[in-house]
Amino acid sequence: MALLQGPVYEAYRTELLKRYKHLLRSLGKNIPKEKIKLVRDAFDMAARAHEGTVRKSGEPYIFHPLAVAEAAVSELGLGATSVVCALLHDVVEDTDITLEDIEHRFGKDVANIIDGLTKISTVFENVDKDHSIQAENFKKMLLTLGDDLRVILIKLCDRLHNMRTLGSVSENTKLKIASETLFIYAPLAHRLGLNAVKTEMEDLSLKFTNPTLYREISDKLADTKNVRQRYVKEFIDPLKNELELSGLNIVEIKGRPKSIYSIVKKMEKQQIPFEEVYDAFAIRVIVDSPLFLEKADCWRVYSIISDMYRSHTNRLRDWLSHPKSNGYSALHTTVLGPKGRWVEVQIRSKRMDDIAERGLAAHWRYKSGGKSVSTPQDMAFDNWLDAVKETLSNSDLSALDLVSEFRTSLLGEEIYIFTPRGDVKALPAGSTALDFAFAIHTELGKRTLGAKVNNKLVSIQSSLKNGDIVEILTTSKNRVTRDWLDVAKTARAKSKIREALKAERTKKAAQGRLILERLFRKHQLQFTDSNIKKLMHHFKYQVGAEFFHSVAEGQIRLNRELLLKIVLKKTVEPNDQAETLPTKANSTATNKRKKSDQIIIGDDYEMPYALSKCCHPVPGDPIFGFITVGEGVKIHRTTCPNATRLMSQYGYRIIPAQWRGDGYQKAFDTAIAVRGIDDVGIVSRITDIISKDMEVNMKSINISSNEDGTFGGKIEVMIYDLLHLEQLIAKIKATHKYIEVMRED
Ligand code: MN
């Protein structure tokens, strides 16, 4: 506390006030008085709370939050509320001040942001080498993307200042913080469109993780500076004249060296020395135009440049019409400059440049007044943020998977894919047709059969190229399989597929349970937990849901003998059946049962009936009887398309009916529908399964190819019961990836 007076303390107070005044100047003049009062209070609170503490560098601690606030204003363009939060960002964690104190003085918004910042800041200090803890922490940070975006923006300023002052910490901490920054903060900054922040973070990370290489490249850049500047002048001078004559309001035209980090990446990727990185700089032309003219003006600049220098036909990037989803918008072209060198030229408006450097989020949402102009850039960014929030909220991925998937989506280049109607979706490069389907709509994605890319039929795993026109071919049914997790490349599609698989498993398990229950009933066994346990034990299953799932998938084969052996622990001779299992029905009937014994109508075992032709019921189907005029009782499936009508109009003629549930000798005819993408030999493969593998008789088969490359048709088969039918369907489905099989209604 000796610091609280004397000349040293005086000097500190003077410096502190100087920096605080600078912050106020950066905030600008248009800030309302009440807001300035809040900033003042936050500054006082922080200064008092941190008083007496110093950073590793020996600097008073309060200079850190001040610097973070300064960066939030002058580098990201954030407003007064963010300044308040930046000033207070470390007090809850490091001092006696509580969140309640903050809410009491500054309100709910500020308290929420500080809360978010406190939660992610505890993160990195306690991390050792355990990757899963690390990932858990990164996940925590990504989750704040779903809250107030200012949390992450201020966090980025915090990290930026920590990186700028990293020199004074221990070697170990340096490495840890620098690699974290490269791993997650720089990609995040990139994705949020904060180009300047991203570039500085990357360069600083390199500086601390590989100081030798960093110094080597920065020295070489300095050595070649004069040569480069002379070349740039040679390139620009004639251009300047032309642009001036055009009447366009050009605010900047100059050569900019690329970042050290990006030069190093290029050298590594192309395995070339520094001297061969020909595009170590780019020419940037910035034109000041009103919003409605900016695109047209950029194209005029392009036209003037390409009149003077031959442009590379394959190197025109039009992010004017379709901004990147981080909000980046510009026109990039590569032209043949003096001395036969290819030079990249970036053309953009002043507004686009501002967004490119400081980020869209800062630009449009938190600018004072907060009124937003809706540009395609805003929308692209909004869409991205919505997709992020959705992925994060639905994801039950492990933290490690989430972070690595997310990171891929943060870093990658984007491609633009069109629907046949001309709508456009931005996807990460490497995305497949399946990703595109899920990007359009989850329900569409789940039913994807294949796609047409530029009118050519392709499978779901074919990767898309920039500008492709893609039409998704679907079926009426959910087709999600586990393989799709490899086919999909985007985090969004993957998380949707995982969700669908989970739902499907639950449904399948319920089906399996039902199949098993029927089988038990058929053999007069008690469907109890302990009997199920015996089966699970026999087939080596621990989890009920998994066991039922396998039953439904037909992976568990249970015939009568095996079932009785496991459940009753006794061996049954196949020809013993009738005696071992006397049933009410069996005791009065012979094995060669007539058709009329198979269904009990009401509680009458003898009533004659006929199976309806419209829905082909088979044993196991839920059924009902309908009393017809003159034809006796007709049996329909409860899911028969006619059932609803019959039940609603002639309710009094409906009578309950049920299968007897044992030893059906007779096969029932029913029909299945198949659809899919055409493939040589598919029909013979299907018929092989039916007649050879399953030994099922076919009554008829009718399959035809369609012009769009799909096929479809109907097969009438003779099967014994529902289980039998389900097994057949599962087998046919397994023949081909792009086939859909269902029972015909
Ligand atoms: Mn901090």
XYZ file of C-alpha atoms and ligand atoms in Angstrom:
746
model
C 0.000 0.000 0.000
C 3.038 2.169 0.035
C 2.218 2.769 -3.608
C -0.835 4.806 -2.688
C 1.190 7.957 -2.216
C 4.459 9.539 -3.226
C 5.881 10.421 -6.642
C 5.616 6.877 -8.063
C 1.944 6.803 -7.235
C 1.461 10.245 -8.750
C 3.133 9.168 -11.984
C 0.903 6.100 -12.080
C -2.254 8.200 -11.568
C -1.246 10.569 -14.324
C -0.570 7.763 -16.783
C -3.826 6.047 -15.830
C -5.881 9.171 -16.434
C -4.099 9.806 -19.706
C -5.030 6.331 -20.951
C -8.584 6.665 -19.695
C -9.016 9.983 -21.536
C -7.679 8.378 -24.680
C -10.328 5.694 -24.347
C -13.060 8.320 -24.042
C -11.748 10.093 -27.144
C -11.819 6.823 -29.073
C -15.439 6.316 -28.059
C -16.301 9.551 -29.852
C -18.475 12.506 -29.151
C -21.869 11.052 -29.879
C -22.152 9.042 -26.712
C -25.036 10.067 -24.395
C -24.101 11.500 -20.991
C -25.590 8.565 -19.038
C -23.395 6.161 -20.971
C -20.285 8.189 -20.271
C -21.249 8.105 -16.595
C -21.450 4.300 -16.761
C -18.038 4.090 -18.390
C -16.635 6.357 -15.683
C -18.161 4.208 -12.941
C -16.848 1.020 -14.500
C -13.400 2.546 -14.758
C -13.508 3.617 -11.079
C -14.770 0.240 -9.949
C -12.091 -1.627 -11.903
C -9.282 0.735 -10.871
C -10.194 0.389 -7.225
C -10.687 -3.376 -7.397
C -7.381 -4.054 -9.161
C -5.425 -1.496 -7.175
C -2.204 -2.862 -5.778
C -2.018 -5.791 -8.213
C 0.472 -5.909 -11.022
C 0.800 -8.052 -14.130
C 3.786 -10.285 -14.876
C 5.316 -7.402 -16.802
C 5.308 -5.289 -13.627
C 2.660 -2.996 -15.047
C -0.302 -2.079 -12.804
C -3.100 -4.551 -13.561
C -5.675 -1.901 -14.471
C -3.739 -1.090 -17.656
C -4.830 -4.453 -19.019
C -8.632 -3.948 -18.861
C -8.077 -0.418 -20.143
C -6.190 -1.759 -23.150
C -8.880 -4.383 -23.785
C -11.534 -1.647 -23.725
C -9.449 0.477 -26.078
C -9.138 -2.422 -28.538
C -12.890 -3.091 -28.343
C -13.570 0.489 -29.423
C -10.829 1.357 -31.854
C -10.188 -2.042 -33.389
C -13.627 -3.683 -33.391
C -15.798 -0.567 -33.359
C -17.792 -1.673 -30.306
C -19.773 0.795 -28.189
C -20.058 2.061 -24.618
C -21.689 -1.052 -23.150
C -18.825 -3.169 -24.433
C -16.350 -0.713 -22.968
C -18.016 -1.075 -19.559
C -17.794 -4.856 -19.867
C -14.190 -4.804 -21.074
C -13.165 -2.605 -18.132
C -14.834 -5.005 -15.715
C -13.972 -8.264 -17.468
C -11.546 -9.525 -14.827
C -13.041 -8.139 -11.604
C -15.463 -10.947 -10.766
C -12.789 -13.543 -11.223
C -9.863 -11.744 -9.635
C -11.339 -9.449 -6.979
C -14.017 -9.309 -4.285
C -16.614 -7.773 -6.572
C -19.538 -10.097 -7.305
C -21.828 -10.451 -10.256
C -24.661 -9.106 -8.093
C -22.675 -5.924 -7.435
C -22.273 -5.486 -11.168
C -25.886 -6.178 -11.993
C -26.958 -3.774 -9.266
C -24.917 -0.930 -10.703
C -24.799 -1.662 -14.455
C -27.878 -3.763 -15.160
C -28.658 -7.186 -16.522
C -27.003 -6.901 -19.964
C -23.607 -5.997 -18.573
C -23.890 -8.628 -15.832
C -24.685 -11.315 -18.421
C -21.716 -10.410 -20.559
C -19.370 -10.333 -17.557
C -20.769 -13.688 -16.470
C -19.994 -15.157 -19.906
C -16.492 -13.684 -19.841
C -15.820 -15.006 -16.349
C -16.955 -18.500 -17.327
C -14.588 -18.732 -20.261
C -11.712 -17.086 -18.511
C -11.451 -19.649 -15.718
C -10.820 -22.075 -18.476
C -7.284 -21.716 -19.601
C -5.518 -21.092 -16.367
C -6.311 -24.546 -14.975
C -5.447 -26.524 -18.025
C -2.640 -28.997 -18.030
C -1.876 -31.408 -20.792
C -5.170 -33.192 -20.662
C -6.700 -32.702 -24.074
C -10.207 -33.533 -23.038
C -10.202 -30.796 -20.403
C -8.796 -28.456 -22.974
C -11.506 -29.422 -25.437
C -14.150 -29.040 -22.756
C -12.924 -25.514 -22.216
C -12.903 -24.664 -25.896
C -16.398 -26.036 -26.118
C -17.439 -23.739 -23.298
C -16.130 -20.831 -25.262
C -17.851 -21.861 -28.467
C -21.080 -22.180 -26.547
C -20.942 -18.483 -25.712
C -21.384 -17.842 -29.437
C -25.005 -18.669 -28.777
C -25.253 -15.885 -26.168
C -24.458 -12.258 -26.618
C -21.879 -12.009 -29.377
C -20.128 -9.270 -27.405
C -18.866 -11.918 -24.970
C -16.735 -13.493 -27.642
C -15.725 -10.167 -29.190
C -14.448 -8.822 -25.869
C -12.782 -12.166 -25.167
C -10.926 -11.806 -28.471
C -9.725 -8.318 -27.445
C -8.621 -9.746 -24.105
C -6.662 -12.485 -25.824
C -5.209 -10.046 -28.316
C -3.838 -7.855 -25.536
C -2.485 -10.885 -23.701
C -0.707 -11.916 -26.888
C 0.705 -8.430 -27.369
C 2.137 -8.523 -23.865
C 3.153 -12.174 -23.842
C 6.849 -11.349 -23.717
C 7.042 -11.287 -19.926
C 5.513 -14.642 -19.015
C 7.338 -17.958 -18.612
C 8.442 -19.879 -21.682
C 5.971 -22.648 -20.958
C 2.976 -20.348 -20.610
C 4.056 -18.522 -23.751
C 3.890 -21.713 -25.783
C 0.589 -22.737 -24.278
C -1.127 -19.423 -24.860
C 0.334 -18.960 -28.327
C -0.793 -22.376 -29.505
C -4.258 -21.930 -28.023
C -4.502 -18.668 -29.876
C -3.554 -20.303 -33.137
C -5.802 -23.276 -32.503
C -9.058 -21.589 -31.679
C -8.923 -17.804 -31.281
C -7.506 -16.912 -34.687
C -9.965 -19.200 -36.537
C -12.783 -17.672 -34.516
C -11.645 -14.165 -35.371
C -11.487 -15.214 -39.015
C -14.986 -16.606 -38.917
C -16.303 -13.447 -37.302
C -14.719 -11.441 -40.093
C -12.120 -9.759 -37.862
C -9.326 -9.919 -40.359
C -6.952 -7.532 -38.618
C -7.318 -9.359 -35.291
C -6.902 -12.733 -36.939
C -3.759 -11.689 -38.820
C -2.137 -10.171 -35.767
C -2.958 -13.211 -33.640
C -1.437 -15.544 -36.217
C 1.717 -13.505 -36.565
C 2.150 -13.193 -32.798
C 1.545 -16.929 -32.315
C 4.258 -17.666 -34.815
C 6.550 -15.178 -33.136
C 6.292 -17.036 -29.829
C 6.147 -20.620 -31.064
C 8.859 -20.311 -33.720
C 10.857 -17.152 -33.060
C 13.686 -18.083 -35.447
C 11.445 -18.578 -38.440
C 9.448 -15.493 -37.541
C 12.560 -13.332 -37.432
C 13.912 -14.837 -40.641
C 10.785 -13.984 -42.615
C 10.323 -10.550 -41.105
C 13.974 -9.734 -41.863
C 13.550 -10.882 -45.449
C 10.390 -8.833 -45.795
C 12.307 -5.807 -44.521
C 15.256 -6.502 -46.849
C 13.028 -6.754 -49.897
C 10.899 -3.802 -48.921
C 12.537 -1.342 -51.307
C 12.405 -3.675 -54.287
C 8.791 -4.432 -53.530
C 7.860 -0.788 -53.148
C 9.508 0.107 -56.443
C 7.595 -2.649 -58.176
C 4.319 -1.610 -56.594
C 4.923 1.985 -57.724
C 5.612 0.796 -61.247
C 2.356 -1.159 -61.172
C 0.228 1.539 -59.597
C 1.347 4.790 -61.251
C -0.209 4.295 -64.692
C -3.289 2.870 -63.004
C -3.689 5.912 -60.786
C -4.013 8.188 -63.814
C -6.670 6.054 -65.419
C -8.652 5.755 -62.197
C -8.481 9.511 -61.654
C -9.792 10.154 -65.146
C -12.732 7.851 -64.511
C -14.167 10.154 -61.847
C -14.338 7.369 -59.274
C -13.569 8.379 -55.704
C -10.539 6.202 -54.997
C -9.506 6.503 -51.335
C -6.645 4.059 -51.339
C -4.499 2.258 -53.823
C -1.399 0.588 -52.519
C 0.568 -2.591 -52.207
C 0.233 -4.450 -48.953
C 2.625 -7.146 -47.826
C 0.922 -10.373 -46.804
C 1.217 -11.450 -43.197
C 4.271 -13.333 -42.075
C 2.114 -16.248 -41.014
C 0.428 -16.525 -44.415
C 3.784 -16.374 -46.199
C 5.107 -19.173 -43.982
C 1.983 -21.243 -44.700
C 2.487 -20.765 -48.417
C 6.147 -21.775 -48.213
C 5.201 -24.912 -46.307
C 2.307 -25.821 -48.546
C 4.150 -25.358 -51.823
C 7.556 -26.401 -50.474
C 9.207 -23.268 -51.780
C 11.686 -20.752 -50.343
C 10.704 -17.198 -49.456
C 12.100 -15.865 -52.746
C 9.593 -17.886 -54.739
C 6.495 -16.700 -52.922
C 5.573 -14.353 -55.754
C 2.444 -13.017 -54.092
C 4.070 -11.816 -50.883
C 1.981 -8.709 -51.426
C -1.330 -7.719 -52.977
C -2.544 -4.463 -54.474
C -5.603 -3.068 -52.769
C -7.931 -0.557 -54.368
C -10.573 1.024 -52.166
C -13.325 3.093 -53.692
C -15.710 5.312 -51.756
C -19.214 4.884 -53.148
C -22.756 5.151 -51.896
C -24.232 1.746 -50.974
C -26.324 1.462 -54.134
C -23.335 2.125 -56.414
C -20.582 0.199 -54.664
C -20.847 -3.026 -56.656
C -21.038 -1.228 -59.968
C -18.059 0.935 -58.997
C -15.991 -2.103 -58.015
C -16.689 -3.617 -61.412
C -15.675 -0.341 -63.096
C -12.372 -0.444 -61.256
C -11.971 -4.048 -62.360
C -12.643 -3.110 -65.944
C -10.080 -0.279 -65.882
C -7.425 -2.562 -64.381
C -8.033 -5.406 -66.793
C -7.853 -2.992 -69.724
C -4.348 -2.131 -68.590
C -3.091 -5.516 -67.383
C -4.133 -8.871 -68.792
C -6.207 -10.705 -66.211
C -5.873 -14.368 -65.347
C -9.135 -15.930 -66.482
C -9.287 -18.493 -63.706
C -8.482 -16.144 -60.891
C -11.497 -13.902 -60.592
C -13.216 -14.190 -57.218
C -16.551 -12.452 -57.039
C -17.468 -11.984 -53.410
C -19.558 -8.975 -54.366
C -22.555 -10.984 -55.452
C -22.089 -13.689 -52.847
C -20.261 -12.424 -49.760
C -18.476 -14.997 -47.619
C -20.517 -15.957 -44.605
C -18.108 -14.101 -42.329
C -19.267 -10.989 -44.169
C -16.242 -10.581 -46.432
C -17.120 -8.877 -49.666
C -14.719 -7.831 -52.430
C -13.572 -8.539 -55.937
C -10.240 -10.346 -56.278
C -8.460 -10.690 -59.556
C -4.970 -11.682 -60.599
C -3.370 -9.761 -63.441
C -0.108 -9.909 -65.351
C 1.918 -6.936 -64.093
C 5.227 -5.429 -65.276
C 8.149 -7.873 -65.756
C 5.685 -10.702 -66.402
C 4.689 -11.183 -62.761
C 1.228 -12.219 -61.636
C -0.170 -9.761 -59.106
C -3.276 -10.128 -56.994
C -5.573 -7.101 -56.906
C -8.306 -6.704 -54.291
C -11.073 -4.257 -55.093
C -13.613 -3.145 -52.516
C -15.661 -0.235 -51.267
C -14.797 1.720 -48.136
C -17.698 0.076 -46.317
C -16.572 -3.402 -47.372
C -13.045 -2.607 -46.287
C -14.216 -1.494 -42.880
C -16.118 -4.745 -42.467
C -13.171 -6.769 -43.758
C -10.825 -5.302 -41.177
C -13.051 -4.809 -38.165
C -15.692 -7.441 -38.649
C -19.288 -7.446 -39.608
C -20.575 -8.062 -36.120
C -18.976 -4.936 -34.793
C -19.987 -2.979 -37.822
C -23.627 -3.625 -37.923
C -25.029 -4.756 -34.690
C -23.333 -2.776 -32.010
C -22.722 0.496 -33.711
C -24.231 3.368 -31.741
C -27.906 3.613 -32.559
C -27.796 -0.001 -33.665
C -29.901 0.504 -36.767
C -29.072 -2.133 -39.278
C -29.052 -1.974 -43.041
C -29.830 -5.419 -44.360
C -27.202 -6.298 -46.945
C -26.391 -9.743 -48.362
C -23.417 -9.692 -46.020
C -25.607 -9.348 -42.949
C -27.715 -12.228 -44.153
C -24.766 -14.478 -44.886
C -23.439 -13.800 -41.417
C -26.814 -14.287 -39.767
C -27.241 -17.603 -41.520
C -23.859 -18.721 -40.351
C -24.542 -17.691 -36.767
C -27.913 -19.450 -36.807
C -26.272 -22.611 -38.079
C -23.634 -22.337 -35.343
C -26.223 -21.934 -32.627
C -28.187 -24.875 -33.954
C -25.144 -27.120 -34.151
C -24.102 -26.182 -30.641
C -27.509 -26.582 -29.066
C -28.313 -29.929 -30.639
C -24.950 -31.467 -30.390
C -24.324 -34.390 -28.112
C -20.830 -34.754 -29.501
C -17.920 -35.178 -27.190
C -16.176 -31.881 -26.578
C -13.171 -33.054 -28.553
C -15.229 -33.966 -31.629
C -17.233 -30.800 -31.396
C -14.196 -28.592 -31.262
C -12.368 -30.354 -34.068
C -15.409 -30.324 -36.324
C -16.061 -26.760 -35.460
C -12.539 -25.727 -36.100
C -12.646 -27.218 -39.573
C -15.705 -25.135 -40.272
C -14.006 -22.030 -38.925
C -10.922 -22.334 -41.055
C -12.007 -23.620 -44.403
C -12.573 -21.841 -47.651
C -16.121 -21.571 -48.867
C -17.860 -22.646 -52.034
C -21.189 -21.432 -53.364
C -23.753 -23.930 -54.487
C -26.953 -23.114 -56.315
C -30.371 -24.716 -56.206
C -32.083 -25.200 -59.578
C -34.149 -22.125 -58.745
C -31.037 -20.002 -58.262
C -30.918 -19.803 -54.470
C -27.397 -20.000 -53.159
C -25.853 -21.687 -50.127
C -22.338 -21.126 -48.840
C -20.656 -24.371 -47.791
C -17.144 -25.218 -46.673
C -14.960 -26.456 -49.526
C -15.054 -30.249 -49.719
C -18.754 -30.440 -48.902
C -20.743 -33.212 -50.506
C -24.162 -33.374 -52.104
C -25.412 -34.685 -48.780
C -24.107 -31.607 -46.959
C -25.947 -29.431 -49.431
C -29.180 -31.349 -48.831
C -28.876 -30.800 -45.092
C -27.974 -27.153 -45.629
C -31.274 -26.654 -47.426
C -33.423 -28.467 -44.909
C -32.987 -31.220 -42.347
C -36.051 -33.140 -43.526
C -34.815 -32.986 -47.104
C -31.384 -34.155 -46.009
C -32.764 -37.196 -44.241
C -34.602 -38.367 -47.349
C -31.768 -37.841 -49.797
C -31.325 -40.587 -52.350
C -28.835 -38.932 -54.656
C -28.359 -35.688 -56.512
C -28.119 -34.135 -59.892
C -25.108 -31.898 -60.208
C -25.271 -29.706 -63.292
C -27.908 -32.112 -64.573
C -25.770 -35.205 -64.126
C -26.868 -37.921 -61.759
C -24.402 -38.456 -58.921
C -24.314 -40.194 -55.547
C -24.630 -38.382 -52.246
C -20.909 -38.545 -51.511
C -19.689 -36.695 -54.568
C -18.002 -33.486 -53.540
C -19.258 -30.222 -54.894
C -17.402 -27.472 -56.708
C -17.908 -23.751 -56.549
C -20.819 -22.714 -58.741
C -22.391 -26.175 -59.100
C -26.135 -26.295 -59.596
C -27.423 -29.078 -57.415
C -30.798 -30.731 -57.312
C -31.433 -33.187 -54.497
C -33.324 -36.381 -55.311
C -35.361 -37.651 -52.427
C -37.698 -40.417 -51.452
C -40.607 -40.297 -49.082
C -38.715 -42.059 -46.324
C -35.948 -41.382 -43.869
C -32.797 -42.965 -45.299
C -30.180 -41.941 -42.759
C -27.521 -44.572 -42.121
C -24.340 -44.640 -40.077
C -22.234 -44.415 -43.271
C -23.583 -40.952 -43.789
C -21.400 -39.698 -40.970
C -18.439 -40.286 -43.286
C -20.206 -38.883 -46.303
C -21.102 -35.593 -44.623
C -18.315 -33.097 -44.061
C -20.108 -30.203 -42.390
C -20.715 -30.038 -38.656
C -24.335 -29.187 -39.288
C -25.085 -32.231 -41.437
C -23.174 -34.521 -39.098
C -25.064 -33.375 -36.049
C -28.398 -33.767 -37.873
C -27.430 -37.254 -38.989
C -26.453 -38.219 -35.457
C -29.770 -36.984 -34.166
C -31.664 -38.910 -36.819
C -29.691 -42.073 -36.107
C -30.483 -41.781 -32.453
C -34.191 -41.358 -33.134
C -34.095 -44.237 -35.593
C -32.385 -46.509 -33.068
C -34.999 -45.756 -30.470
C -37.728 -46.528 -32.979
C -35.990 -49.699 -34.137
C -35.521 -50.891 -30.571
C -39.233 -50.458 -29.936
C -39.942 -52.461 -33.079
C -37.566 -55.181 -31.977
C -39.289 -55.393 -28.647
C -42.609 -55.824 -30.401
C -41.282 -58.514 -32.708
C -39.936 -60.375 -29.706
C -43.144 -59.991 -27.788
C -45.083 -61.486 -30.686
C -42.659 -64.343 -30.932
C -43.081 -65.071 -27.223
C -46.828 -64.976 -27.538
C -46.693 -67.238 -30.561
C -44.847 -69.848 -28.526
C -46.895 -69.350 -25.374
C -44.034 -67.902 -23.388
C -44.178 -65.183 -20.784
C -42.742 -61.910 -22.022
C -41.082 -60.964 -18.749
C -37.895 -59.104 -17.890
C -36.257 -62.221 -16.548
C -36.984 -64.153 -19.756
C -35.613 -61.274 -21.838
C -32.517 -61.241 -19.641
C -31.965 -64.924 -20.403
C -31.980 -64.178 -24.126
C -29.707 -61.168 -23.723
C -27.321 -63.247 -21.691
C -27.313 -65.965 -24.337
C -26.559 -63.503 -27.157
C -24.124 -61.569 -24.956
C -25.940 -58.253 -24.780
C -25.731 -55.852 -21.836
C -28.121 -53.149 -22.930
C -31.769 -53.909 -23.610
C -32.150 -51.262 -26.296
C -29.201 -52.682 -28.226
C -30.573 -56.173 -28.004
C -34.000 -55.158 -29.267
C -32.338 -53.173 -32.016
C -30.457 -56.242 -33.210
C -33.682 -58.231 -33.165
C -35.336 -55.663 -35.402
C -32.337 -55.622 -37.719
C -32.615 -59.394 -38.104
C -29.149 -59.900 -36.625
C -30.543 -62.222 -34.008
C -32.085 -65.362 -35.366
C -34.511 -67.110 -33.084
C -36.367 -70.197 -34.106
C -38.749 -72.053 -31.887
C -36.269 -74.629 -30.628
C -33.631 -72.078 -29.720
C -36.127 -69.834 -28.003
C -37.543 -72.627 -25.873
C -34.095 -73.923 -25.079
C -32.912 -70.578 -23.799
C -36.026 -69.464 -22.000
C -37.322 -72.745 -20.583
C -33.866 -74.332 -20.466
C -35.177 -77.455 -22.126
C -34.470 -79.126 -25.382
C -37.370 -79.553 -27.705
C -37.452 -81.977 -30.573
C -38.752 -80.341 -33.702
C -41.349 -83.047 -34.271
C -42.456 -82.755 -30.684
C -44.005 -79.394 -31.097
C -47.658 -80.089 -30.865
C -47.368 -82.113 -27.684
C -44.929 -79.862 -25.856
C -46.973 -76.814 -26.496
C -50.621 -77.630 -26.379
C -52.635 -74.517 -27.000
C -56.256 -73.758 -27.002
C -56.208 -73.572 -30.766
C -53.934 -76.510 -31.300
C -55.895 -78.830 -29.139
C -58.854 -78.618 -31.451
C -57.098 -78.226 -34.741
C -54.772 -80.325 -36.806
C -51.523 -79.094 -38.249
C -53.092 -78.831 -41.667
C -55.267 -75.982 -40.647
C -57.772 -74.540 -43.015
C -57.601 -70.899 -43.894
C -60.549 -70.212 -41.654
C -58.684 -71.219 -38.472
C -55.992 -68.631 -38.622
C -57.864 -65.675 -37.298
C -60.116 -65.363 -34.322
C -63.013 -63.045 -35.041
C -64.277 -61.524 -31.824
C -63.908 -64.579 -29.609
C -65.208 -66.965 -32.231
C -62.676 -69.527 -33.467
C -64.879 -70.838 -36.240
C -66.228 -67.798 -38.008
C -65.353 -67.797 -41.730
C -63.513 -64.803 -43.160
C -61.501 -63.661 -46.146
C -58.332 -61.581 -46.292
C -58.875 -58.273 -48.020
C -57.202 -57.644 -51.356
C -56.515 -53.996 -50.646
C -53.960 -54.354 -47.876
C -52.822 -58.000 -47.808
C -52.646 -58.640 -44.068
C -50.051 -61.099 -42.851
C -49.733 -62.702 -39.417
C -48.385 -60.161 -36.983
C -50.179 -57.209 -38.545
C -52.708 -55.484 -36.341
C -56.050 -56.303 -38.006
C -59.785 -55.882 -37.747
C -62.812 -57.571 -39.296
C -65.369 -55.833 -41.469
C -68.777 -57.397 -42.027
C -69.582 -57.116 -45.724
C -72.874 -57.569 -47.484
C -72.869 -61.072 -48.902
C -69.139 -61.885 -48.589
C -68.895 -62.557 -44.895
C -66.119 -60.990 -42.803
C -63.213 -59.311 -44.572
C -59.942 -58.879 -42.685
C -58.064 -55.576 -43.117
C -54.894 -54.184 -41.593
C -55.589 -51.351 -39.186
C -53.225 -49.282 -41.315
C -55.117 -50.102 -44.507
C -55.803 -46.949 -46.516
C -59.476 -47.951 -46.521
C -59.591 -48.576 -42.783
C -60.208 -45.020 -41.662
C -63.079 -44.645 -44.074
C -64.625 -47.983 -43.111
C -64.270 -47.296 -39.420
C -65.716 -43.814 -39.597
C -68.612 -44.608 -41.903
C -69.557 -48.131 -40.837
C -68.314 -48.309 -37.274
C -71.115 -50.732 -36.347
C -69.881 -53.270 -38.919
C -66.345 -53.444 -37.493
C -65.508 -56.402 -35.319
C -62.233 -57.073 -33.530
C -60.006 -59.760 -34.965
C -56.657 -61.231 -34.018
C -54.179 -63.763 -35.271
C -54.078 -66.986 -33.352
C -50.368 -66.555 -33.126
C -48.856 -69.962 -33.721
C -47.412 -72.230 -36.369
C -48.701 -70.803 -39.609
C -48.233 -73.273 -42.377
C -49.583 -71.156 -45.107
C -47.879 -68.306 -46.916
C -49.741 -65.056 -47.342
C -49.415 -62.844 -50.343
C -48.438 -59.243 -49.921
C -46.659 -56.641 -51.986
C -43.533 -54.608 -51.497
C -42.533 -51.464 -53.361
C -38.943 -50.756 -54.334
C -37.388 -47.514 -55.543
C -33.855 -46.415 -56.060
C -31.107 -45.136 -58.251
C -30.674 -47.309 -61.289
C -27.775 -49.670 -61.272
C -26.859 -52.500 -63.581
C -28.068 -55.818 -62.278
C -30.046 -54.422 -59.394
C -33.236 -56.233 -60.399
C -31.587 -59.628 -60.583
C -29.893 -59.013 -57.249
C -33.262 -58.266 -55.670
C -34.922 -61.324 -57.145
C -31.978 -63.479 -56.039
C -32.470 -62.336 -52.475
C -36.159 -63.038 -52.607
C -36.093 -66.443 -54.182
C -32.658 -67.869 -53.359
C -31.613 -66.310 -50.047
C -34.979 -66.061 -48.419
C -36.712 -68.837 -50.371
C -39.738 -66.681 -50.792
C -42.113 -67.280 -53.664
C -42.828 -64.377 -55.931
C -46.223 -63.994 -57.522
C -45.287 -61.138 -59.772
C -42.585 -58.602 -60.353
C -42.872 -55.328 -62.158
C -39.902 -52.967 -62.126
C -39.158 -50.206 -64.604
C -36.465 -47.607 -65.163
C -37.339 -43.952 -65.253
C -35.813 -41.235 -67.370
C -34.251 -39.457 -64.400
C -32.029 -42.445 -63.673
C -34.168 -43.922 -60.952
C -36.132 -47.153 -61.004
C -39.225 -48.257 -59.212
C -41.740 -51.033 -59.056
C -43.742 -53.567 -57.172
C -43.103 -57.181 -56.232
C -45.786 -59.525 -54.944
C -44.382 -62.080 -52.530
C -45.634 -64.980 -50.429
C -44.533 -64.663 -46.830
C -45.390 -66.320 -43.533
C -45.716 -63.484 -41.113
C -44.694 -59.943 -40.344
C -41.298 -60.913 -38.965
C -40.627 -62.833 -42.136
C -41.655 -59.837 -44.224
C -39.511 -57.441 -42.188
C -36.507 -59.713 -42.609
C -37.071 -59.807 -46.352
C -37.303 -56.033 -46.553
C -34.143 -55.593 -44.487
C -32.273 -58.013 -46.777
C -33.294 -56.234 -49.948
C -32.396 -52.874 -48.433
C -28.932 -54.178 -47.714
C -28.262 -54.920 -51.399
C -27.637 -51.341 -52.379
C -27.031 -47.967 -50.807
C -29.544 -46.181 -52.931
C -32.560 -48.364 -52.634
C -35.754 -47.873 -50.755
C -37.980 -50.796 -49.909
C -41.317 -50.680 -48.225
C -44.443 -52.613 -47.856
C -47.071 -51.494 -50.259
C -50.243 -50.074 -48.861
Mn -8.100 -10.302 -19.062
